[in-house]
């Protein structure tokens, strides 16, 4: 039997940072590291192939780097016959072999995993020391203090607090740079009719040998899982993640803000950073990201509205969302304030729909593991909200399909921001709109058989139908929300006949797995990604 170790440091797939708190005081002579690839993590939701591949590829690169640095690192690969398939099973095996005096880890990003590891440690009769996650600007305790006594939370107050505390984008008097805290009103432009023009292609990271092995393994062992692997080019090391950051700051940050909400067929990245996955796996430090963006502004390379808009996503939304998750879990996963109980339409797993905007967003999601924020909020999320899909089913889809999906960030975005299932705790109103919003922000409607201006009839846009139907179904609740007053007032202008036609059309969409009846075979269209 090998000699026993002092601390066994547990490293999960989203904790790939050798400077994390779990490694404080690490002594390669008497401590060891444990990592495991387990099927359970790809199956508790139907995890897409690109998502699982990203996690495994990044884990293996981290393993190799740490071993090269002299760490004793115990690693179980997914394809190994002895693999029990669960974190608990693999931890028990490592403990039997290594006989550690103590288990140490940094706060996990998933309530379920934290509880499972606590229970495992208890069952094994070991102390599990969970250390604070320094990756974030705000600790969980700081967020709890911020939330104390507030009935509703709002991003803006927390964001300002963090800007001040961390001295980000402040002028010499300590006020916000440029006089305003928030330049969102400058950040809502679509593209002209001719389109976005030539876009700067983001830096690509073609798979090396380690990643290629993972891609083959995932294709083999998770063959029935959604998503495709041919286009996989995500950064899987800290060095590559840093290169991706530099590339974004130089080439796309200057235009990020202005076109943040725009969508265009066949253009998945536009001016977005593609950094969420690297951040969430901890390959990238958000402080480096925020300072690189601020430095670009100070050097005159990017306008303030873009830089503030980008920093607000990282220092604001990302931190705020995490605080809400840990404040409200585990009951947050179960909330359903709007009483939605519908099933997720089957086309969410295939992209096979006549609705051009959904076909594009879902097609791209399955091919790349990526869609940008407005596609997630105002296309796929908007549709399930207005259709009345059960929030938990929506959450499971989002957690499964995106390469950047880790529960602490995915769940509040879906449950709170997108599906309004928390009744307004996270966001003050439901994000609902007709197809005209999508028409304004994209070119999708031009290639769609539906008409965004119509709410009823054979060619009515399902978003527009479901928008009025949503307002009607929740009229009493929405009328009490001052931010929805105008929308509810417009509903009152619809006469009884129009309401009835909308109701009937919405019912037929629901009865047909979330889609209007199809055009005859042969007229189907494909997206750029299918
Ligand atoms: P950019 O558009 O370049 O934005 C910059 C960065 O800001 C992102 O990389 C991300 O780290 C951060 N950010 C932006 N918006 C948010 C937000 N609302 N919450 C937290 N961080 C934010 N983000 C995830 O990281 N994982 C998820 O699983 C996830 N699920 C989402 C589900 C829904 C329904 C919605 C509406 C949003 C979700 N987001 C999620 C937030 C956001 O859509 C993604 O972070 C972003 O699209 C990732 O692409 P990007 O890196 O190019 O981001
Ligand atoms: Fe989407 Fe409606 Fe526009 Fe078609 S018409 S692309 S369904 S918003």
mmCIF file of N, CA, C and O in Angstrom, residues 13-86:
data_model
loop_
_atom_site.group_PDB
_atom_site.id
_atom_site.type_symbol
_atom_site.label_atom_id
_atom_site.label_comp_id
_atom_site.label_asym_id
_atom_site.label_seq_id
_atom_site.Cartn_x
_atom_site.Cartn_y
_atom_site.Cartn_z
ATOM 1 N N UNK A 13 -13.990 19.997 -12.538
ATOM 2 C CA UNK A 13 -13.767 20.450 -13.913
ATOM 3 C C UNK A 13 -13.881 21.955 -14.103
ATOM 4 O O UNK A 13 -13.386 22.492 -15.098
ATOM 5 N N UNK A 14 -14.534 22.657 -13.191
ATOM 6 C CA UNK A 14 -14.627 24.117 -13.316
ATOM 7 C C UNK A 14 -13.749 24.812 -12.267
ATOM 8 O O UNK A 14 -14.025 25.929 -11.855
ATOM 9 N N UNK A 15 -12.668 24.137 -11.872
ATOM 10 C CA UNK A 15 -11.764 24.735 -10.858
ATOM 11 C C UNK A 15 -10.308 24.622 -11.312
ATOM 12 O O UNK A 15 -9.436 24.253 -10.532
ATOM 13 N N UNK A 16 -10.063 24.948 -12.581
ATOM 14 C CA UNK A 16 -8.754 24.637 -13.160
ATOM 15 C C UNK A 16 -7.773 25.795 -12.976
ATOM 16 O O UNK A 16 -7.251 26.364 -13.944
ATOM 17 N N UNK A 17 -7.525 26.143 -11.739
ATOM 18 C CA UNK A 17 -6.624 27.245 -11.425
ATOM 19 C C UNK A 17 -5.677 26.805 -10.315
ATOM 20 O O UNK A 17 -6.106 26.559 -9.185
ATOM 21 N N UNK A 18 -4.403 26.747 -10.640
ATOM 22 C CA UNK A 18 -3.409 26.273 -9.669
ATOM 23 C C UNK A 18 -3.191 27.266 -8.537
ATOM 24 O O UNK A 18 -2.542 26.931 -7.536
ATOM 25 N N UNK A 19 -3.704 28.503 -8.682
ATOM 26 C CA UNK A 19 -3.582 29.492 -7.591
ATOM 27 C C UNK A 19 -4.854 29.571 -6.757
ATOM 28 O O UNK A 19 -5.017 30.484 -5.952
ATOM 29 N N UNK A 20 -5.764 28.626 -6.941
ATOM 30 C CA UNK A 20 -7.012 28.711 -6.169
ATOM 31 C C UNK A 20 -6.734 28.387 -4.701
ATOM 32 O O UNK A 20 -5.694 27.811 -4.360
ATOM 33 N N UNK A 21 -7.701 28.733 -3.859
ATOM 34 C CA UNK A 21 -7.498 28.586 -2.405
ATOM 35 C C UNK A 21 -7.228 27.138 -2.008
ATOM 36 O O UNK A 21 -6.542 26.880 -1.006
ATOM 37 N N UNK A 22 -7.716 26.171 -2.770
ATOM 38 C CA UNK A 22 -7.502 24.761 -2.422
ATOM 39 C C UNK A 22 -6.013 24.418 -2.402
ATOM 40 O O UNK A 22 -5.588 23.491 -1.713
ATOM 41 N N UNK A 23 -5.229 25.186 -3.156
ATOM 42 C CA UNK A 23 -3.788 24.892 -3.231
ATOM 43 C C UNK A 23 -2.968 25.696 -2.220
ATOM 44 O O UNK A 23 -1.748 25.567 -2.192
ATOM 45 N N UNK A 24 -3.612 26.522 -1.413
ATOM 46 C CA UNK A 24 -2.856 27.271 -0.395
ATOM 47 C C UNK A 24 -2.149 26.269 0.521
ATOM 48 O O UNK A 24 -2.781 25.357 1.058
ATOM 49 N N UNK A 25 -0.861 26.450 0.698
ATOM 50 C CA UNK A 25 -0.084 25.573 1.596
ATOM 51 C C UNK A 25 0.178 24.191 1.015
ATOM 52 O O UNK A 25 0.631 23.296 1.733
ATOM 53 N N UNK A 26 -0.109 24.023 -0.275
ATOM 54 C CA UNK A 26 0.086 22.698 -0.899
ATOM 55 C C UNK A 26 1.570 22.325 -0.865
ATOM 56 O O UNK A 26 2.432 23.104 -1.254
ATOM 57 N N UNK A 27 1.821 21.126 -0.400
ATOM 58 C CA UNK A 27 3.201 20.643 -0.331
ATOM 59 C C UNK A 27 3.297 19.381 -1.184
ATOM 60 O O UNK A 27 2.760 18.328 -0.805
ATOM 61 N N UNK A 28 3.986 19.464 -2.334
ATOM 62 C CA UNK A 28 4.041 18.300 -3.231
ATOM 63 C C UNK A 28 4.645 17.063 -2.564
ATOM 64 O O UNK A 28 4.410 15.946 -3.023
ATOM 65 N N UNK A 29 5.355 17.259 -1.471
ATOM 66 C CA UNK A 29 5.971 16.102 -0.809
ATOM 67 C C UNK A 29 4.913 15.260 -0.085
ATOM 68 O O UNK A 29 4.941 14.025 -0.123
ATOM 69 N N UNK A 30 3.965 15.918 0.569
ATOM 70 C CA UNK A 30 3.018 15.128 1.360
ATOM 71 C C UNK A 30 1.549 15.286 0.946
ATOM 72 O O UNK A 30 0.679 14.600 1.476
ATOM 73 N N UNK A 31 1.260 16.188 -0.018
ATOM 74 C CA UNK A 31 -0.130 16.374 -0.460
ATOM 75 C C UNK A 31 -0.315 15.799 -1.870
ATOM 76 O O UNK A 31 0.669 15.594 -2.590
ATOM 77 N N UNK A 32 -1.549 15.573 -2.230
ATOM 78 C CA UNK A 32 -1.847 15.053 -3.574
ATOM 79 C C UNK A 32 -3.120 15.700 -4.102
ATOM 80 O O UNK A 32 -3.882 16.319 -3.342
ATOM 81 N N UNK A 33 -3.323 15.568 -5.405
ATOM 82 C CA UNK A 33 -4.499 16.157 -6.057
ATOM 83 C C UNK A 33 -5.358 15.028 -6.625
ATOM 84 O O UNK A 33 -4.829 14.027 -7.109
ATOM 85 N N UNK A 34 -6.680 15.230 -6.551
ATOM 86 C CA UNK A 34 -7.614 14.230 -7.096
ATOM 87 C C UNK A 34 -8.510 14.890 -8.134
ATOM 88 O O UNK A 34 -9.078 15.959 -7.899
ATOM 89 N N UNK A 35 -8.602 14.247 -9.288
ATOM 90 C CA UNK A 35 -9.541 14.714 -10.323
ATOM 91 C C UNK A 35 -10.187 13.483 -10.965
ATOM 92 O O UNK A 35 -9.528 12.444 -11.079
ATOM 93 N N UNK A 36 -11.430 13.617 -11.381
ATOM 94 C CA UNK A 36 -12.094 12.454 -11.986
ATOM 95 C C UNK A 36 -13.076 12.894 -13.058
ATOM 96 O O UNK A 36 -13.821 13.876 -12.880
ATOM 97 N N UNK A 37 -13.060 12.185 -14.177
ATOM 98 C CA UNK A 37 -14.065 12.371 -15.237
ATOM 99 C C UNK A 37 -15.133 11.311 -14.988
ATOM 100 O O UNK A 37 -14.807 10.119 -14.983
ATOM 101 N N UNK A 38 -16.353 11.731 -14.725
ATOM 102 C CA UNK A 38 -17.387 10.722 -14.423
ATOM 103 C C UNK A 38 -18.631 10.936 -15.281
ATOM 104 O O UNK A 38 -19.028 12.070 -15.559
ATOM 105 N N UNK A 39 -19.231 9.839 -15.678
ATOM 106 C CA UNK A 39 -20.416 9.867 -16.552
ATOM 107 C C UNK A 39 -21.568 10.648 -15.939
ATOM 108 O O UNK A 39 -22.311 11.353 -16.627
ATOM 109 N N UNK A 40 -21.690 10.519 -14.626
ATOM 110 C CA UNK A 40 -22.768 11.213 -13.896
ATOM 111 C C UNK A 40 -22.843 12.704 -14.283
ATOM 112 O O UNK A 40 -23.937 13.258 -14.436
ATOM 113 N N UNK A 41 -21.691 13.333 -14.457
ATOM 114 C CA UNK A 41 -21.679 14.774 -14.743
ATOM 115 C C UNK A 41 -22.165 15.087 -16.165
ATOM 116 O O UNK A 41 -22.490 16.227 -16.467
ATOM 117 N N UNK A 42 -22.167 14.081 -17.042
ATOM 118 C CA UNK A 42 -22.695 14.303 -18.393
ATOM 119 C C UNK A 42 -24.121 13.794 -18.510
ATOM 120 O O UNK A 42 -24.748 13.956 -19.558
ATOM 121 N N UNK A 43 -24.604 13.150 -17.443
ATOM 122 C CA UNK A 43 -25.931 12.519 -17.562
ATOM 123 C C UNK A 43 -26.991 13.086 -16.625
ATOM 124 O O UNK A 43 -28.169 12.852 -16.846
ATOM 125 N N UNK A 44 -26.588 13.802 -15.566
ATOM 126 C CA UNK A 44 -27.638 14.326 -14.670
ATOM 127 C C UNK A 44 -28.499 15.317 -15.439
ATOM 128 O O UNK A 44 -29.685 15.465 -15.159
ATOM 129 N N UNK A 45 -27.901 16.023 -16.420
ATOM 130 C CA UNK A 45 -28.686 16.597 -17.515
ATOM 131 C C UNK A 45 -28.054 16.013 -18.774
ATOM 132 O O UNK A 45 -26.921 15.535 -18.731
ATOM 133 N N UNK A 46 -28.745 16.085 -19.904
ATOM 134 C CA UNK A 46 -28.302 15.402 -21.121
ATOM 135 C C UNK A 46 -27.217 16.242 -21.791
ATOM 136 O O UNK A 46 -27.408 16.819 -22.845
ATOM 137 N N UNK A 47 -26.058 16.297 -21.147
ATOM 138 C CA UNK A 47 -25.000 17.240 -21.525
ATOM 139 C C UNK A 47 -24.571 17.060 -22.979
ATOM 140 O O UNK A 47 -24.336 15.952 -23.437
ATOM 141 N N UNK A 48 -24.443 18.173 -23.680
ATOM 142 C CA UNK A 48 -24.094 18.097 -25.103
ATOM 143 C C UNK A 48 -22.642 17.645 -25.261
ATOM 144 O O UNK A 48 -21.814 17.803 -24.359
ATOM 145 N N UNK A 49 -22.333 17.132 -26.426
ATOM 146 C CA UNK A 49 -20.971 16.653 -26.684
ATOM 147 C C UNK A 49 -19.941 17.795 -26.587
ATOM 148 O O UNK A 49 -18.904 17.611 -25.948
ATOM 149 N N UNK A 50 -20.189 18.976 -27.178
ATOM 150 C CA UNK A 50 -19.180 20.040 -27.038
ATOM 151 C C UNK A 50 -18.939 20.442 -25.582
ATOM 152 O O UNK A 50 -17.804 20.716 -25.189
ATOM 153 N N UNK A 51 -19.999 20.442 -24.787
ATOM 154 C CA UNK A 51 -19.823 20.853 -23.380
ATOM 155 C C UNK A 51 -18.947 19.847 -22.635
ATOM 156 O O UNK A 51 -17.983 20.223 -21.966
ATOM 157 N N UNK A 52 -19.284 18.572 -22.749
ATOM 158 C CA UNK A 52 -18.480 17.573 -22.050
ATOM 159 C C UNK A 52 -17.040 17.594 -22.575
ATOM 160 O O UNK A 52 -16.080 17.536 -21.792
ATOM 161 N N UNK A 53 -16.896 17.713 -23.900
ATOM 162 C CA UNK A 53 -15.548 17.708 -24.485
ATOM 163 C C UNK A 53 -14.713 18.864 -23.940
ATOM 164 O O UNK A 53 -13.529 18.696 -23.624
ATOM 165 N N UNK A 54 -15.327 20.031 -23.813
ATOM 166 C CA UNK A 54 -14.563 21.177 -23.305
ATOM 167 C C UNK A 54 -14.075 20.909 -21.889
ATOM 168 O O UNK A 54 -12.904 21.144 -21.555
ATOM 169 N N UNK A 55 -14.956 20.425 -21.039
ATOM 170 C CA UNK A 55 -14.568 20.174 -19.651
ATOM 171 C C UNK A 55 -13.430 19.143 -19.597
ATOM 172 O O UNK A 55 -12.415 19.355 -18.923
ATOM 173 N N UNK A 56 -13.581 18.036 -20.320
ATOM 174 C CA UNK A 56 -12.566 16.978 -20.231
ATOM 175 C C UNK A 56 -11.235 17.439 -20.825
ATOM 176 O O UNK A 56 -10.163 17.144 -20.268
ATOM 177 N N UNK A 57 -11.296 18.135 -21.952
ATOM 178 C CA UNK A 57 -10.044 18.587 -22.579
ATOM 179 C C UNK A 57 -9.304 19.547 -21.644
ATOM 180 O O UNK A 57 -8.086 19.439 -21.450
ATOM 181 N N UNK A 58 -10.036 20.473 -21.048
ATOM 182 C CA UNK A 58 -9.394 21.433 -20.146
ATOM 183 C C UNK A 58 -8.863 20.728 -18.892
ATOM 184 O O UNK A 58 -7.774 21.036 -18.396
ATOM 185 N N UNK A 59 -9.612 19.749 -18.387
ATOM 186 C CA UNK A 59 -9.152 19.005 -17.192
ATOM 187 C C UNK A 59 -7.854 18.259 -17.499
ATOM 188 O O UNK A 59 -6.910 18.263 -16.701
ATOM 189 N N UNK A 60 -7.787 17.636 -18.654
ATOM 190 C CA UNK A 60 -6.584 16.851 -18.978
ATOM 191 C C UNK A 60 -5.366 17.755 -19.176
ATOM 192 O O UNK A 60 -4.251 17.398 -18.797
ATOM 193 N N UNK A 61 -5.574 18.911 -19.769
ATOM 194 C CA UNK A 61 -4.445 19.842 -19.910
ATOM 195 C C UNK A 61 -3.979 20.318 -18.533
ATOM 196 O O UNK A 61 -2.782 20.427 -18.271
ATOM 197 N N UNK A 62 -4.923 20.584 -17.658
ATOM 198 C CA UNK A 62 -4.563 21.024 -16.300
ATOM 199 C C UNK A 62 -3.805 19.904 -15.580
ATOM 200 O O UNK A 62 -2.780 20.139 -14.936
ATOM 201 N N UNK A 63 -4.313 18.681 -15.716
ATOM 202 C CA UNK A 63 -3.635 17.521 -15.110
ATOM 203 C C UNK A 63 -2.178 17.444 -15.583
ATOM 204 O O UNK A 63 -1.248 17.319 -14.772
ATOM 205 N N UNK A 64 -1.981 17.556 -16.900
ATOM 206 C CA UNK A 64 -0.636 17.406 -17.452
ATOM 207 C C UNK A 64 0.286 18.530 -16.971
ATOM 208 O O UNK A 64 1.452 18.300 -16.650
ATOM 209 N N UNK A 65 -0.262 19.731 -16.895
ATOM 210 C CA UNK A 65 0.549 20.872 -16.423
ATOM 211 C C UNK A 65 0.962 20.680 -14.963
ATOM 212 O O UNK A 65 2.099 20.926 -14.574
ATOM 213 N N UNK A 66 0.033 20.249 -14.136
ATOM 214 C CA UNK A 66 0.340 20.063 -12.701
ATOM 215 C C UNK A 66 1.328 18.915 -12.497
ATOM 216 O O UNK A 66 2.204 18.979 -11.665
ATOM 217 N N UNK A 67 1.141 17.864 -13.274
ATOM 218 C CA UNK A 67 2.094 16.748 -13.149
ATOM 219 C C UNK A 67 3.490 17.227 -13.561
ATOM 220 O O UNK A 67 4.480 16.902 -12.910
ATOM 221 N N UNK A 68 3.540 18.018 -14.631
ATOM 222 C CA UNK A 68 4.847 18.533 -15.079
ATOM 223 C C UNK A 68 5.455 19.422 -14.001
ATOM 224 O O UNK A 68 6.686 19.532 -13.889
ATOM 225 N N UNK A 69 4.611 20.050 -13.182
ATOM 226 C CA UNK A 69 5.105 20.907 -12.093
ATOM 227 C C UNK A 69 5.471 20.072 -10.857
ATOM 228 O O UNK A 69 5.812 20.626 -9.814
ATOM 229 N N UNK A 70 5.345 18.763 -10.940
ATOM 230 C CA UNK A 70 5.797 17.890 -9.843
ATOM 231 C C UNK A 70 4.710 17.487 -8.863
ATOM 232 O O UNK A 70 4.999 16.952 -7.787
ATOM 233 N N UNK A 71 3.440 17.727 -9.191
ATOM 234 C CA UNK A 71 2.367 17.370 -8.262
ATOM 235 C C UNK A 71 2.004 15.889 -8.429
ATOM 236 O O UNK A 71 1.962 15.391 -9.565
ATOM 237 N N UNK A 72 1.722 15.219 -7.335
ATOM 238 C CA UNK A 72 1.154 13.863 -7.407
ATOM 239 C C UNK A 72 -0.329 14.050 -7.700
ATOM 240 O O UNK A 72 -1.075 14.572 -6.857
ATOM 241 N N UNK A 73 -0.741 13.703 -8.900
ATOM 242 C CA UNK A 73 -2.122 13.978 -9.281
ATOM 243 C C UNK A 73 -2.815 12.687 -9.703
ATOM 244 O O UNK A 73 -2.375 12.027 -10.635
ATOM 245 N N UNK A 74 -3.855 12.328 -8.982
ATOM 246 C CA UNK A 74 -4.588 11.074 -9.232
ATOM 247 C C UNK A 74 -5.791 11.396 -10.093
ATOM 248 O O UNK A 74 -6.639 12.192 -9.705
ATOM 249 N N UNK A 75 -5.829 10.759 -11.266
ATOM 250 C CA UNK A 75 -6.812 11.154 -12.277
ATOM 251 C C UNK A 75 -7.515 9.934 -12.834
ATOM 252 O O UNK A 75 -6.871 8.963 -13.229
ATOM 253 N N UNK A 76 -8.817 9.956 -12.862
ATOM 254 C CA UNK A 76 -9.586 8.859 -13.466
ATOM 255 C C UNK A 76 -10.181 9.351 -14.775
ATOM 256 O O UNK A 76 -10.903 10.345 -14.801
ATOM 257 N N UNK A 77 -9.861 8.669 -15.863
ATOM 258 C CA UNK A 77 -10.403 9.061 -17.178
ATOM 259 C C UNK A 77 -11.765 8.394 -17.417
ATOM 260 O O UNK A 77 -12.014 7.294 -16.915
ATOM 261 N N UNK A 78 -12.563 9.032 -18.245
ATOM 262 C CA UNK A 78 -13.917 8.544 -18.519
ATOM 263 C C UNK A 78 -13.933 7.145 -19.142
ATOM 264 O O UNK A 78 -14.754 6.322 -18.793
ATOM 265 N N UNK A 79 -12.970 6.872 -20.008
ATOM 266 C CA UNK A 79 -13.015 5.591 -20.717
ATOM 267 C C UNK A 79 -12.459 4.409 -19.928
ATOM 268 O O UNK A 79 -12.536 3.268 -20.395
ATOM 269 N N UNK A 80 -11.866 4.647 -18.740
ATOM 270 C CA UNK A 80 -11.229 3.541 -18.012
ATOM 271 C C UNK A 80 -12.277 2.555 -17.486
ATOM 272 O O UNK A 80 -13.277 2.967 -16.883
ATOM 273 N N UNK A 81 -12.026 1.248 -17.688
ATOM 274 C CA UNK A 81 -13.028 0.237 -17.307
ATOM 275 C C UNK A 81 -13.408 0.302 -15.824
ATOM 276 O O UNK A 81 -14.553 0.042 -15.469
ATOM 277 N N UNK A 82 -12.450 0.644 -14.962
ATOM 278 C CA UNK A 82 -12.745 0.634 -13.529
ATOM 279 C C UNK A 82 -13.573 1.834 -13.069
ATOM 280 O O UNK A 82 -14.035 1.881 -11.924
ATOM 281 N N UNK A 83 -13.757 2.824 -13.953
ATOM 282 C CA UNK A 83 -14.442 4.064 -13.570
ATOM 283 C C UNK A 83 -15.871 3.756 -13.095
ATOM 284 O O UNK A 83 -16.661 3.152 -13.830
ATOM 285 N N UNK A 84 -16.180 4.167 -11.864
ATOM 286 C CA UNK A 84 -17.500 3.876 -11.296
ATOM 287 C C UNK A 84 -18.589 4.782 -11.879
ATOM 288 O O UNK A 84 -19.784 4.529 -11.684
ATOM 289 N N UNK A 85 -18.171 5.887 -12.503
ATOM 290 C CA UNK A 85 -19.141 6.781 -13.133
ATOM 291 C C UNK A 85 -19.688 7.854 -12.208
ATOM 292 O O UNK A 85 -20.465 8.700 -12.647
ATOM 293 N N UNK A 86 -19.296 7.829 -10.928
ATOM 294 C CA UNK A 86 -19.800 8.870 -10.020
ATOM 295 C C UNK A 86 -18.646 9.515 -9.250
ATOM 296 O O UNK A 86 -17.614 8.867 -9.005
#
